[in-house]
CSV table of C-alpha atoms in Angstrom, one decimal:
chain,number,residue,atom,x,y,z
N,564,MET,CA,-1.2,-74.4,46.0
N,565,PRO,CA,-1.9,-72.8,49.4
N,566,ARG,CA,-1.8,-69.0,49.3
N,567,LYS,CA,1.1,-67.5,51.3
N,568,THR,CA,-0.1,-65.2,54.1
N,569,PHE,CA,1.4,-61.8,54.5
N,570,ASP,CA,3.8,-61.8,57.5
N,571,PHE,CA,3.2,-58.4,59.0
N,572,THR,CA,5.5,-58.9,62.0
N,573,PHE,CA,8.5,-59.8,59.8
N,574,VAL,CA,8.0,-56.8,57.6
N,575,PHE,CA,7.6,-54.5,60.7
N,576,LYS,CA,10.7,-56.0,62.2
N,577,ILE,CA,12.9,-55.5,59.2
N,578,THR,CA,11.5,-52.0,58.4
N,579,ALA,CA,11.9,-50.9,62.0
N,580,ILE,CA,15.4,-52.2,62.4
N,581,LEU,CA,16.6,-50.7,59.1
N,582,SER,CA,14.8,-47.4,59.6
N,583,LEU,CA,16.1,-46.9,63.2
N,584,THR,CA,19.7,-47.9,62.2
N,585,LEU,CA,19.8,-45.6,59.2
N,586,VAL,CA,18.3,-42.6,61.0
N,587,TYR,CA,20.5,-43.2,64.1
N,588,VAL,CA,23.7,-43.4,62.0
N,589,ALA,CA,22.7,-40.3,60.0
N,590,GLN,CA,21.9,-38.3,63.1
N,591,TRP,CA,25.1,-39.3,64.8
N,592,ALA,CA,27.2,-38.6,61.7
N,593,THR,CA,25.5,-35.1,61.4
N,594,MET,CA,26.3,-34.4,65.1
N,595,ILE,CA,29.9,-35.5,65.0
N,596,ALA,CA,30.5,-33.5,61.8
N,597,SER,CA,29.2,-30.3,63.2
N,598,PRO,CA,31.6,-28.4,65.6
N,599,SER,CA,28.7,-26.7,67.3
N,600,LEU,CA,26.7,-29.9,67.8
N,601,ARG,CA,29.5,-32.2,69.0
N,602,THR,CA,30.8,-29.6,71.5
N,603,GLY,CA,27.3,-29.0,72.8
N,604,THR,CA,26.8,-32.6,73.9
N,605,ASP,CA,27.3,-34.0,77.5
N,606,PHE,CA,30.5,-35.6,76.3
N,607,MET,CA,32.2,-32.2,76.7
N,608,ALA,CA,32.0,-32.6,80.5
N,609,PHE,CA,33.4,-36.2,80.3
N,610,TYR,CA,36.1,-35.0,77.9
N,611,ALA,CA,37.1,-32.1,80.1
N,612,ALA,CA,37.4,-34.2,83.3
N,613,GLY,CA,39.5,-36.8,81.4
N,614,ARG,CA,41.8,-34.2,79.9
N,615,VAL,CA,42.2,-32.3,83.2
N,616,ALA,CA,43.1,-35.6,84.9
N,617,HIS,CA,45.6,-36.4,82.2
N,618,LEU,CA,47.2,-33.0,82.1
N,619,HIS,CA,47.0,-32.0,85.8
N,620,GLY,CA,46.4,-35.2,87.7
N,621,TYR,CA,43.3,-37.0,89.0
N,622,SER,CA,43.1,-34.7,92.1
N,623,ASN,CA,42.3,-31.7,89.9
N,624,ALA,CA,39.6,-33.4,87.7
N,625,TYR,CA,36.8,-31.5,89.4
N,626,ASN,CA,38.5,-28.1,89.3
N,627,ILE,CA,35.9,-25.9,87.6
N,628,ASP,CA,38.5,-23.4,86.2
N,629,LEU,CA,40.5,-26.2,84.7
N,630,GLN,CA,37.4,-27.8,83.2
N,631,GLN,CA,36.5,-24.4,81.7
N,632,GLU,CA,40.0,-24.1,80.3
N,633,VAL,CA,39.8,-27.4,78.5
N,634,GLN,CA,36.3,-26.7,77.1
N,635,GLU,CA,37.4,-23.3,75.9
N,636,GLY,CA,40.3,-24.9,74.0
N,637,VAL,CA,37.8,-27.2,72.3
N,638,VAL,CA,35.2,-24.6,71.3
N,639,GLY,CA,37.8,-22.0,70.5
N,640,PHE,CA,36.3,-19.0,72.4
N,641,PRO,CA,36.0,-17.9,76.0
N,642,LEU,CA,33.1,-19.2,78.1
N,643,VAL,CA,31.5,-17.5,81.0
N,644,GLN,CA,31.3,-19.6,84.1
N,645,GLY,CA,27.6,-20.6,83.7
N,646,GLN,CA,28.3,-21.9,80.1
N,647,VAL,CA,30.7,-24.6,81.3
N,648,LEU,CA,29.3,-28.1,81.2
N,649,LEU,CA,30.5,-29.5,84.6
N,650,TYR,CA,31.5,-33.1,85.1
N,651,ASN,CA,29.3,-34.0,88.0
N,652,HIS,CA,29.7,-37.8,87.7
N,653,ILE,CA,31.4,-40.2,90.1
N,654,PRO,CA,35.3,-40.1,90.4
N,655,TYR,CA,36.1,-43.8,89.8
N,656,LEU,CA,35.4,-43.4,86.0
N,657,ILE,CA,38.0,-40.7,85.7
N,658,PRO,CA,41.0,-43.1,85.2
N,659,LEU,CA,39.1,-44.7,82.3
N,660,LEU,CA,38.3,-41.3,80.8
N,661,SER,CA,41.8,-40.2,81.2
N,662,SER,CA,43.1,-43.2,79.2
N,663,LEU,CA,40.5,-42.8,76.5
N,664,VAL,CA,40.6,-39.1,75.7
N,665,SER,CA,43.3,-37.2,73.9
N,666,ALA,CA,43.8,-33.8,72.3
N,667,ASP,CA,41.7,-35.1,69.5
N,668,TYR,CA,38.1,-34.4,70.7
N,669,VAL,CA,36.4,-36.3,67.8
N,670,GLY,CA,38.6,-39.3,68.2
N,671,SER,CA,38.0,-39.3,71.9
N,672,PHE,CA,34.3,-39.1,71.4
N,673,LEU,CA,34.4,-42.1,69.0
N,674,ARG,CA,36.4,-44.2,71.4
N,675,TRP,CA,34.1,-43.4,74.3
N,676,VAL,CA,30.9,-44.2,72.3
N,677,ALA,CA,32.4,-47.5,71.0
N,678,LEU,CA,33.1,-48.5,74.6
N,679,LEU,CA,29.5,-47.5,75.7
N,680,PHE,CA,28.0,-49.5,72.8
N,681,ILE,CA,30.0,-52.6,73.7
N,682,ILE,CA,29.0,-52.4,77.4
N,683,HIS,CA,25.3,-51.9,76.5
N,684,THR,CA,25.3,-54.8,74.1
N,685,MET,CA,27.0,-57.1,76.7
N,686,ALA,CA,24.4,-56.1,79.2
N,687,VAL,CA,21.5,-56.8,76.8
N,688,VAL,CA,22.9,-60.2,75.9
N,689,LEU,CA,23.2,-61.0,79.6
N,690,LEU,CA,19.6,-59.9,80.3
N,691,LEU,CA,18.0,-61.6,77.4
N,692,GLY,CA,20.0,-64.8,78.1
N,693,SER,CA,18.3,-65.0,81.4
N,694,ILE,CA,14.7,-64.6,80.2
N,695,LYS,CA,12.4,-67.2,78.8
N,696,ASN,CA,11.3,-65.7,75.5
N,697,THR,CA,11.3,-67.2,72.1
N,698,SER,CA,11.6,-63.8,70.3
N,699,ARG,CA,15.1,-63.0,71.5
N,700,SER,CA,16.3,-61.8,68.1
N,701,VAL,CA,13.6,-59.1,68.1
N,702,LEU,CA,14.3,-58.2,71.7
N,703,LEU,CA,18.0,-58.0,70.9
N,704,PHE,CA,17.6,-55.5,68.1
N,705,GLY,CA,14.9,-53.7,70.1
N,706,ASN,CA,17.1,-53.3,73.1
N,707,ILE,CA,20.2,-52.2,71.1
N,708,LEU,CA,18.1,-49.7,69.0
N,709,PHE,CA,16.1,-48.4,71.9
N,710,PHE,CA,15.6,-44.7,71.5
N,711,PRO,CA,16.8,-43.6,75.0
N,712,PHE,CA,20.0,-45.6,74.5
N,713,PHE,CA,20.6,-43.9,71.2
N,714,GLN,CA,20.2,-40.6,73.0
N,715,SER,CA,22.9,-41.6,75.5
N,716,LEU,CA,25.3,-42.3,72.6
N,717,LEU,CA,24.3,-39.1,70.9
N,718,LEU,CA,25.2,-37.2,74.1
N,719,GLY,CA,28.1,-39.3,75.1
N,720,GLN,CA,26.5,-40.1,78.4
N,721,ASP,CA,27.6,-43.0,80.7
N,722,THR,CA,24.2,-44.6,80.9
N,723,SER,CA,25.7,-48.0,79.7
N,724,PHE,CA,27.5,-48.4,83.0
N,725,LEU,CA,24.2,-47.8,84.9
N,726,PHE,CA,22.3,-50.2,82.7
N,727,LEU,CA,25.0,-52.9,83.1
N,728,GLY,CA,24.8,-52.4,86.9
N,729,VAL,CA,21.0,-52.9,86.9
N,730,VAL,CA,21.2,-56.0,84.7
N,731,LEU,CA,23.9,-57.5,87.0
N,732,TRP,CA,21.6,-56.7,90.0
N,733,VAL,CA,18.6,-58.3,88.2
N,734,VAL,CA,20.3,-61.5,87.2
N,735,GLY,CA,22.0,-61.8,90.6
N,736,MET,CA,18.7,-61.4,92.5
N,737,THR,CA,16.8,-63.8,90.3
N,738,LYS,CA,19.5,-66.5,90.3
N,739,LYS,CA,20.3,-66.0,94.0
N,740,MET,CA,23.9,-64.9,93.2
N,741,ASP,CA,24.4,-62.3,96.0
N,742,TRP,CA,27.8,-61.2,94.9
N,743,MET,CA,26.6,-60.4,91.4
N,744,ALA,CA,23.6,-58.6,92.8
N,745,GLY,CA,25.8,-56.6,95.2
N,746,ILE,CA,28.3,-55.7,92.5
N,747,GLY,CA,25.5,-54.6,90.1
N,748,LEU,CA,23.9,-52.4,92.8
N,749,ALA,CA,27.3,-50.9,93.5
N,750,LEU,CA,27.8,-50.1,89.8
N,751,THR,CA,24.5,-48.2,89.7
N,752,SER,CA,26.3,-45.6,91.9
N,753,VAL,CA,27.2,-43.9,88.6
N,754,ARG,CA,23.8,-42.4,89.4
N,755,PRO,CA,23.9,-42.0,93.2
N,756,HIS,CA,20.3,-40.8,93.4
N,757,LEU,CA,19.0,-44.0,91.6
N,758,CYS,CA,21.4,-46.2,93.5
N,759,ILE,CA,20.0,-45.1,96.9
N,760,VAL,CA,16.5,-45.9,95.9
N,761,LEU,CA,17.4,-49.3,94.6
N,762,ALA,CA,19.7,-50.2,97.5
N,763,ALA,CA,17.6,-48.9,100.4
N,764,PRO,CA,15.3,-52.0,100.8
N,765,PHE,CA,18.4,-54.2,101.2
N,766,LEU,CA,19.2,-52.5,104.4
N,767,PHE,CA,16.2,-54.3,105.8
N,768,TYR,CA,15.7,-57.4,103.5
N,769,HIS,CA,18.2,-59.6,101.7
N,770,ARG,CA,20.9,-58.3,103.9
N,771,SER,CA,23.5,-60.6,102.4
N,772,VAL,CA,23.1,-58.6,99.2
N,773,PHE,CA,23.4,-55.3,101.1
N,774,TRP,CA,26.6,-56.3,102.8
N,775,ARG,CA,28.2,-57.2,99.5
N,776,PHE,CA,26.9,-54.0,98.0
N,777,LEU,CA,28.4,-52.1,100.9
N,778,ALA,CA,31.7,-53.8,100.5
N,779,VAL,CA,32.0,-53.0,96.8
N,780,VAL,CA,30.8,-49.4,97.3
N,781,SER,CA,33.3,-48.9,100.1
N,782,VAL,CA,36.1,-50.0,97.7
N,783,LEU,CA,34.8,-47.6,95.0
N,784,VAL,CA,34.6,-44.8,97.6
N,785,LEU,CA,38.1,-45.5,98.8
N,786,ILE,CA,39.4,-45.5,95.2
N,787,SER,CA,37.7,-42.2,94.6
N,788,LEU,CA,39.1,-40.6,97.8
N,789,LEU,CA,42.6,-41.8,96.9
N,790,LEU,CA,42.3,-40.4,93.4
N,791,LEU,CA,41.0,-37.0,94.5
N,792,GLY,CA,42.6,-36.3,97.8
N,793,LYS,CA,41.2,-33.8,100.3
N,794,ASP,CA,41.0,-30.7,98.0
N,795,GLY,CA,39.7,-32.7,95.0
N,796,THR,CA,37.0,-34.3,97.2
N,797,PHE,CA,35.8,-30.9,98.3
N,798,GLU,CA,35.7,-29.7,94.7
N,799,PHE,CA,33.7,-32.8,93.8
N,800,LEU,CA,31.2,-32.0,96.6
N,801,THR,CA,31.0,-28.4,95.4
N,802,ILE,CA,30.0,-29.5,91.9
N,803,LEU,CA,27.4,-31.9,93.4
N,804,GLN,CA,25.9,-29.0,95.3
N,805,ILE,CA,25.8,-26.9,92.2
N,806,SER,CA,24.0,-29.7,90.3
N,807,ALA,CA,21.5,-30.3,93.1
N,808,GLY,CA,20.6,-26.6,92.8
N,809,GLY,CA,19.6,-27.1,89.2
N,810,THR,CA,20.8,-23.7,88.1
N,811,TRP,CA,24.0,-24.5,86.2
N,812,HIS,CA,24.3,-24.9,82.5
N,813,GLY,CA,23.2,-28.4,81.4
N,814,MET,CA,20.7,-29.0,84.2
N,815,HIS,CA,17.6,-28.5,81.9
N,816,GLU,CA,14.9,-29.3,84.4
N,817,THR,CA,12.2,-28.6,81.7
N,818,ASP,CA,13.6,-31.5,79.7
N,819,MET,CA,13.6,-34.0,82.5
N,820,VAL,CA,11.2,-37.0,82.3
N,821,ASN,CA,10.6,-37.4,86.1
N,822,LEU,CA,8.3,-35.8,88.6
N,823,ILE,CA,10.2,-32.5,88.5
N,824,GLY,CA,10.1,-32.3,84.7
N,825,LEU,CA,6.4,-33.1,84.7
N,826,ALA,CA,5.6,-30.4,87.3
N,827,THR,CA,7.8,-27.9,85.5
N,828,ARG,CA,6.0,-28.3,82.2
N,829,LEU,CA,2.5,-28.5,83.7
N,830,PHE,CA,3.0,-25.5,86.1
N,831,PRO,CA,5.4,-23.1,84.4
N,832,PHE,CA,4.1,-20.3,86.6
N,833,VAL,CA,5.3,-22.0,89.8
N,834,GLN,CA,8.8,-21.0,91.1
N,835,SER,CA,11.5,-23.6,90.3
N,836,ASP,CA,12.6,-23.7,94.0
N,837,VAL,CA,9.0,-24.8,94.9
N,838,ILE,CA,8.9,-27.5,92.2
N,839,ARG,CA,12.4,-28.7,93.2
N,840,ALA,CA,11.3,-29.0,96.9
N,841,VAL,CA,8.3,-31.0,95.8
N,842,GLY,CA,10.6,-33.2,93.7
N,843,TRP,CA,12.8,-33.9,96.7
N,844,ILE,CA,9.8,-34.7,98.9
N,845,GLY,CA,8.7,-37.1,96.1
N,846,TYR,CA,12.1,-38.7,96.0
N,847,ILE,CA,12.0,-39.4,99.8
N,848,ALA,CA,8.5,-40.8,99.3
N,849,GLY,CA,9.8,-43.0,96.5
N,850,ILE,CA,12.5,-44.4,98.7
N,851,PHE,CA,9.9,-45.2,101.4
N,852,LEU,CA,7.6,-46.9,98.9
N,853,THR,CA,10.4,-49.0,97.5
N,854,VAL,CA,11.3,-50.2,101.0
N,855,VAL,CA,7.7,-51.0,101.7
N,856,LEU,CA,7.4,-52.8,98.4
N,857,TRP,CA,10.2,-55.2,99.2
N,858,GLN,CA,8.5,-56.1,102.5
N,859,LYS,CA,5.7,-57.7,100.5
N,860,GLU,CA,5.5,-61.4,99.5
N,861,ALA,CA,5.7,-61.1,95.7
N,862,PRO,CA,7.7,-62.4,92.8
N,863,CYS,CA,11.2,-60.9,92.8
N,864,ILE,CA,10.9,-59.5,89.3
N,865,LYS,CA,7.8,-57.6,90.3
N,866,LYS,CA,9.7,-55.9,93.1
N,867,ILE,CA,12.6,-55.2,90.7
N,868,SER,CA,10.3,-53.7,88.0
N,869,ALA,CA,8.4,-51.6,90.5
N,870,SER,CA,11.6,-50.4,92.1
N,871,LEU,CA,13.0,-49.2,88.8
N,872,ILE,CA,9.7,-47.4,87.8
N,873,LEU,CA,9.6,-45.6,91.2
N,874,ALA,CA,13.3,-44.8,91.1
N,875,LEU,CA,13.0,-43.2,87.6
N,876,PHE,CA,9.8,-41.3,88.2
N,877,PHE,CA,10.9,-39.8,91.6
N,878,ALA,CA,14.5,-39.2,90.8
N,879,PRO,CA,15.5,-35.6,91.4
N,880,HIS,CA,17.6,-35.6,88.2
N,881,LEU,CA,16.6,-37.7,85.2
N,882,HIS,CA,17.0,-37.1,81.5
N,883,TYR,CA,15.9,-39.1,78.5
N,884,HIS,CA,19.0,-41.3,78.2
N,885,ASP,CA,18.4,-42.8,81.6
N,886,LEU,CA,15.0,-44.2,80.4
N,887,THR,CA,17.2,-47.0,79.0
N,888,LEU,CA,16.6,-48.7,82.3
N,889,LEU,CA,12.9,-49.2,81.2
N,890,LEU,CA,14.2,-52.0,79.0
N,891,VAL,CA,14.5,-54.1,82.2
N,892,PRO,CA,10.8,-54.0,83.3
N,893,LEU,CA,9.7,-54.1,79.7
N,894,ALA,CA,11.6,-57.4,79.3
N,895,LEU,CA,10.6,-58.8,82.7
N,896,LEU,CA,6.9,-58.0,82.6
N,897,THR,CA,6.3,-59.2,79.0
N,898,TRP,CA,8.5,-62.3,79.0
N,899,ASN,CA,5.7,-64.7,78.1
N,900,ASP,CA,4.1,-62.6,75.3
N,901,ASN,CA,6.0,-62.8,72.0
N,902,ARG,CA,4.1,-59.9,70.6
N,903,ALA,CA,5.5,-57.7,73.4
N,904,ALA,CA,9.0,-58.4,72.1
N,905,TYR,CA,8.2,-55.7,69.5
N,906,LEU,CA,7.6,-53.0,72.1
N,907,PRO,CA,11.1,-51.6,72.3
N,908,LEU,CA,11.2,-51.3,68.5
N,909,GLY,CA,7.7,-49.8,68.3
N,910,ILE,CA,8.4,-47.3,71.1
N,911,SER,CA,11.6,-46.2,69.4
N,912,LEU,CA,9.8,-45.6,66.1
N,913,LEU,CA,7.1,-43.6,67.8
N,914,LEU,CA,9.6,-41.4,69.6
N,915,LEU,CA,11.6,-40.9,66.4
N,916,LEU,CA,8.6,-40.1,64.1
N,917,LEU,CA,6.1,-38.4,66.4
N,918,THR,CA,7.8,-35.5,68.1
N,919,PRO,CA,4.7,-34.5,70.2
N,920,LEU,CA,5.0,-37.8,72.0
N,921,TYR,CA,8.5,-37.0,73.2
N,922,TYR,CA,7.5,-35.8,76.7
N,923,VAL,CA,4.3,-37.8,76.8
N,924,LEU,CA,5.3,-41.4,76.1
N,925,PRO,CA,7.7,-41.8,79.1
N,926,TYR,CA,4.8,-41.2,81.5
N,927,VAL,CA,2.6,-43.5,79.5
N,928,LEU,CA,5.3,-46.1,79.9
N,929,TYR,CA,5.5,-45.5,83.6
N,930,ALA,CA,1.7,-45.9,83.9
N,931,GLY,CA,1.5,-48.9,81.5
N,932,LEU,CA,4.3,-50.8,83.2
N,933,ALA,CA,2.6,-50.1,86.6
N,934,TRP,CA,-0.6,-51.5,85.2
N,935,LEU,CA,1.1,-54.6,83.9
N,936,LEU,CA,2.6,-55.1,87.4
N,937,VAL,CA,-0.9,-55.3,88.8
N,938,LYS,CA,-2.5,-57.3,86.0
N,939,ARG,CA,0.2,-59.9,85.5
N,940,SER,CA,1.4,-60.5,89.1
N,941,SER,CA,0.4,-64.2,89.0
N,942,GLN,CA,2.2,-64.8,85.7
N,943,LEU,CA,5.6,-63.4,86.7
N,944,THR,CA,7.0,-66.3,88.5
N,945,GLY,CA,8.3,-68.2,85.4
N,946,ALA,CA,10.2,-65.5,83.7
N,947,MET,CA,13.7,-66.1,85.1
N,948,PRO,CA,14.4,-69.4,86.9
N,949,PRO,CA,15.1,-69.7,89.8
N,950,ASN,CA,12.9,-66.9,90.9
N,951,PRO,CA,12.8,-66.2,94.7
N,952,THR,CA,9.9,-64.4,96.3
N,953,GLY,CA,11.6,-63.2,99.4
């Protein structure tokens, strides 16, 4: 009888999936069971905005004093102003938050995370359904168990909306569905600094996408203005100004995985204002590079992948959970290599097991994906049919 060969890839797949699932569930359960941990997550800001909107009306959602009052009620002790985790996200999510949160903080957290998980899974299915790859089951688990996405669930961040927007944009562009691409780009406005980088080229190229994007964004802006009113809008702008300064609780520039975070860790002796200025200059340069990139004759998925890498690296504000977007270039640039389908699982295991790689691997991924862009340009045209080059 022929000897059976040892299937290493199958063992790795099962081991990785089970290990990541068990560890993620254990870590999330530990967090939600601990009052100090669950109230120290980013969800506190989302919860505060939702509760303020529910109790005092949408127009007061960005009132710092009211957000502080809600958060003090959850933690059970007074907070000084700098300890308040401000809700600095876009207004059009507030009605959804208001409908999901209640006086029960834990129950609200669970409902919010369940929604985020469903949205992310839908986006993953849409993305993988558009890619020619025979290892979709591995990619499915790898995308759902991707470490940065788990971080977004652990923190209660709204990264799933951003990821869904990017996936809609990608599928719309590659299938020449301008409305889908425009709606997807508009949804990325949950991170305005990333949305600007991704949308800027369409002011000059693919203008049919840009006009649709502008139409949807205009509707979202109008909804936001109607929700907030004059005073609420000014309070929103005040919070954005505070966030841009990087000095309020929860900014954590040393924890960022972008140019500012890299410079802050490499040059701790340099004043933060100087590093921040360099970061904003880099951000403007990133927008310029992205516009130039879309001028070139190249496969659409190459432009999309490069745009995402540039947007993430040069973003003035970027934490680990937003690296979920790297799933898109990982899928697009490795579509015809079944071995590469294991990358998301492998990356997640490395980040989970090897703490020293936590702030190193993101930059390795940036560089590695950029290298793949150069090396595999001629192989990218068959990933997602039809695939325009314009």
